[in-house]
Amino acid sequence: MSIFQQALANTNTDGTDVTSMTHFRDDQVCLGWNPKKKVWVTCGGKCEPGESIESCLRRESDEESKMINIRIVSFMGVVPNVSDEKRVWAFACECDEDPQETGTNEIVNWTWFTLDTLPSPDQYVNRLHLALIRDELERRTARKAAA
């Protein structure tokens, strides 16, 4: 079983795990604005005890963006959460649908960014996570240019 498959299947969540689902489309990434924190974010949140990482990713994507037809394509890494001692399990996914506002005002103004328009680190919730997103966008942009 690959690290990617192991991470998705992980059900040893104990309240110290947080997921991040980064939605990509070709050489673009979809980020939403968190008006409370005044930063850009991806879909994500805390895993329920015993919930698999994959189930948490799919639940959070639906709750925060209404994107449900997602394909989880890669494990980007684990970074520390900025607000507590939790770990953030970061995954890349692809989705053909556009995000929808949920009416909760938790995340608004979903926007597709390219490598050139990506927010600066001080405008994003987690600098280390943004570095993972930037790396993935660089790979995608290079693949597109080579095609």
CSV table of C-alpha atoms in Angstrom, one decimal, residues 1-125:
chain,number,residue,atom,x,y,z
A,1,MET,CA,0.0,0.0,0.0
A,2,SER,CA,1.4,3.4,-1.0
A,3,ILE,CA,1.9,6.3,1.5
A,4,PHE,CA,-1.0,8.0,-0.4
A,5,GLN,CA,-3.3,5.0,0.1
A,6,GLN,CA,-2.2,4.6,3.8
A,7,ALA,CA,-2.9,8.3,4.5
A,8,LEU,CA,-6.4,8.2,2.9
A,9,ALA,CA,-7.3,5.0,4.8
A,10,ASN,CA,-6.0,6.3,8.2
A,11,THR,CA,-8.7,5.9,10.8
A,12,ASN,CA,-6.4,6.5,13.8
A,13,THR,CA,-7.7,10.0,14.1
A,14,ASP,CA,-7.9,11.1,17.7
A,15,GLY,CA,-8.8,14.8,17.4
A,16,THR,CA,-5.2,15.8,16.5
A,17,ASP,CA,-5.8,15.5,12.8
A,18,VAL,CA,-7.0,18.2,10.4
A,19,THR,CA,-7.4,17.7,6.7
A,20,SER,CA,-6.9,20.1,3.9
A,21,MET,CA,-8.4,19.4,0.5
A,22,THR,CA,-6.8,21.6,-2.2
A,23,HIS,CA,-8.9,21.7,-5.4
A,24,PHE,CA,-7.0,21.9,-8.6
A,25,ARG,CA,-8.2,22.3,-12.2
A,26,ASP,CA,-5.4,22.1,-14.8
A,27,ASP,CA,-2.8,24.7,-13.7
A,28,GLN,CA,-5.2,26.5,-11.3
A,29,VAL,CA,-6.0,26.2,-7.6
A,30,CYS,CA,-9.3,27.1,-5.9
A,31,LEU,CA,-9.1,29.1,-2.6
A,32,GLY,CA,-11.8,30.7,-0.5
A,33,TRP,CA,-11.7,33.8,1.6
A,34,ASN,CA,-12.2,33.3,5.4
A,35,PRO,CA,-13.7,36.7,6.4
A,36,LYS,CA,-13.2,35.9,10.2
A,37,LYS,CA,-9.5,35.3,9.8
A,38,LYS,CA,-9.1,37.6,6.8
A,39,VAL,CA,-7.0,35.0,4.9
A,40,TRP,CA,-7.3,32.6,1.9
A,41,VAL,CA,-8.0,29.0,2.8
A,42,THR,CA,-8.8,25.6,1.3
A,43,CYS,CA,-11.5,23.2,2.3
A,44,GLY,CA,-10.6,21.4,5.5
A,45,GLY,CA,-11.3,20.7,9.1
A,46,LYS,CA,-11.0,18.4,12.0
A,47,CYS,CA,-11.5,14.7,11.7
A,48,GLU,CA,-14.1,13.1,14.0
A,49,PRO,CA,-12.7,10.4,16.2
A,50,GLY,CA,-12.4,7.2,14.1
A,51,GLU,CA,-13.2,9.0,10.9
A,52,SER,CA,-10.9,8.1,8.0
A,53,ILE,CA,-8.9,10.9,6.4
A,54,GLU,CA,-10.7,10.3,3.1
A,55,SER,CA,-14.1,10.5,4.7
A,56,CYS,CA,-13.1,13.7,6.4
A,57,LEU,CA,-11.8,15.2,3.2
A,58,ARG,CA,-15.0,14.4,1.3
A,59,ARG,CA,-17.3,15.7,4.2
A,60,GLU,CA,-15.4,19.0,4.5
A,61,SER,CA,-15.3,19.6,0.8
A,62,ASP,CA,-19.1,19.1,0.6
A,63,GLU,CA,-19.8,21.2,3.8
A,64,GLU,CA,-17.5,24.1,2.8
A,65,SER,CA,-17.8,24.3,-1.0
A,66,LYS,CA,-20.5,21.9,-2.1
A,67,MET,CA,-18.0,20.2,-4.4
A,68,ILE,CA,-18.8,16.5,-4.1
A,69,ASN,CA,-17.5,15.0,-7.4
A,70,ILE,CA,-13.9,15.1,-6.4
A,71,ARG,CA,-11.0,12.9,-7.3
A,72,ILE,CA,-8.3,12.8,-4.6
A,73,VAL,CA,-5.1,12.5,-6.7
A,74,SER,CA,-2.2,13.0,-4.4
A,75,PHE,CA,-0.9,13.3,-0.9
A,76,MET,CA,1.0,16.6,-0.7
A,77,GLY,CA,2.3,16.2,2.9
A,78,VAL,CA,1.7,16.9,6.5
A,79,VAL,CA,2.3,20.4,8.0
A,80,PRO,CA,1.7,21.7,11.5
A,81,ASN,CA,-1.5,23.6,12.1
A,82,VAL,CA,-1.0,27.3,12.8
A,83,SER,CA,-3.5,27.7,15.6
A,84,ASP,CA,-2.8,24.6,17.7
A,85,GLU,CA,-0.8,21.4,18.0
A,86,LYS,CA,-2.8,19.5,15.4
A,87,ARG,CA,-1.4,18.1,12.1
A,88,VAL,CA,-2.7,19.1,8.7
A,89,TRP,CA,-2.9,16.3,6.2
A,90,ALA,CA,-2.8,18.0,2.8
A,91,PHE,CA,-4.2,16.4,-0.3
A,92,ALA,CA,-4.6,17.5,-3.9
A,93,CYS,CA,-7.8,16.8,-5.6
A,94,GLU,CA,-9.4,17.5,-9.0
A,95,CYS,CA,-13.0,18.5,-9.6
A,96,ASP,CA,-14.9,19.6,-12.7
A,97,GLU,CA,-17.5,21.6,-10.7
A,98,ASP,CA,-17.2,25.1,-9.3
A,99,PRO,CA,-17.5,25.7,-5.6
A,100,GLN,CA,-20.7,27.1,-4.2
A,101,GLU,CA,-21.4,29.5,-1.3
A,102,THR,CA,-22.9,27.5,1.6
A,103,GLY,CA,-24.6,30.4,3.3
A,104,THR,CA,-22.5,30.1,6.5
A,105,ASN,CA,-20.1,32.9,5.7
A,106,GLU,CA,-17.3,30.6,7.0
A,107,ILE,CA,-15.7,30.7,3.5
A,108,VAL,CA,-16.7,33.1,0.8
A,109,ASN,CA,-15.5,34.3,-2.6
A,110,TRP,CA,-14.1,31.0,-3.9
A,111,THR,CA,-11.6,32.0,-6.6
A,112,TRP,CA,-9.4,30.1,-9.1
A,113,PHE,CA,-5.7,31.2,-8.9
A,114,THR,CA,-2.8,30.5,-11.2
A,115,LEU,CA,0.8,30.3,-10.1
A,116,ASP,CA,1.2,34.0,-11.0
A,117,THR,CA,-1.9,35.2,-9.1
A,118,LEU,CA,-1.5,33.0,-6.0
A,119,PRO,CA,-1.9,35.0,-2.7
A,120,SER,CA,1.2,36.0,-0.9
A,121,PRO,CA,2.2,34.0,2.3
A,122,ASP,CA,0.8,36.8,4.6
A,123,GLN,CA,-2.6,36.4,2.8
A,124,TYR,CA,-2.8,32.7,3.3
A,125,VAL,CA,-3.7,30.8,6.5
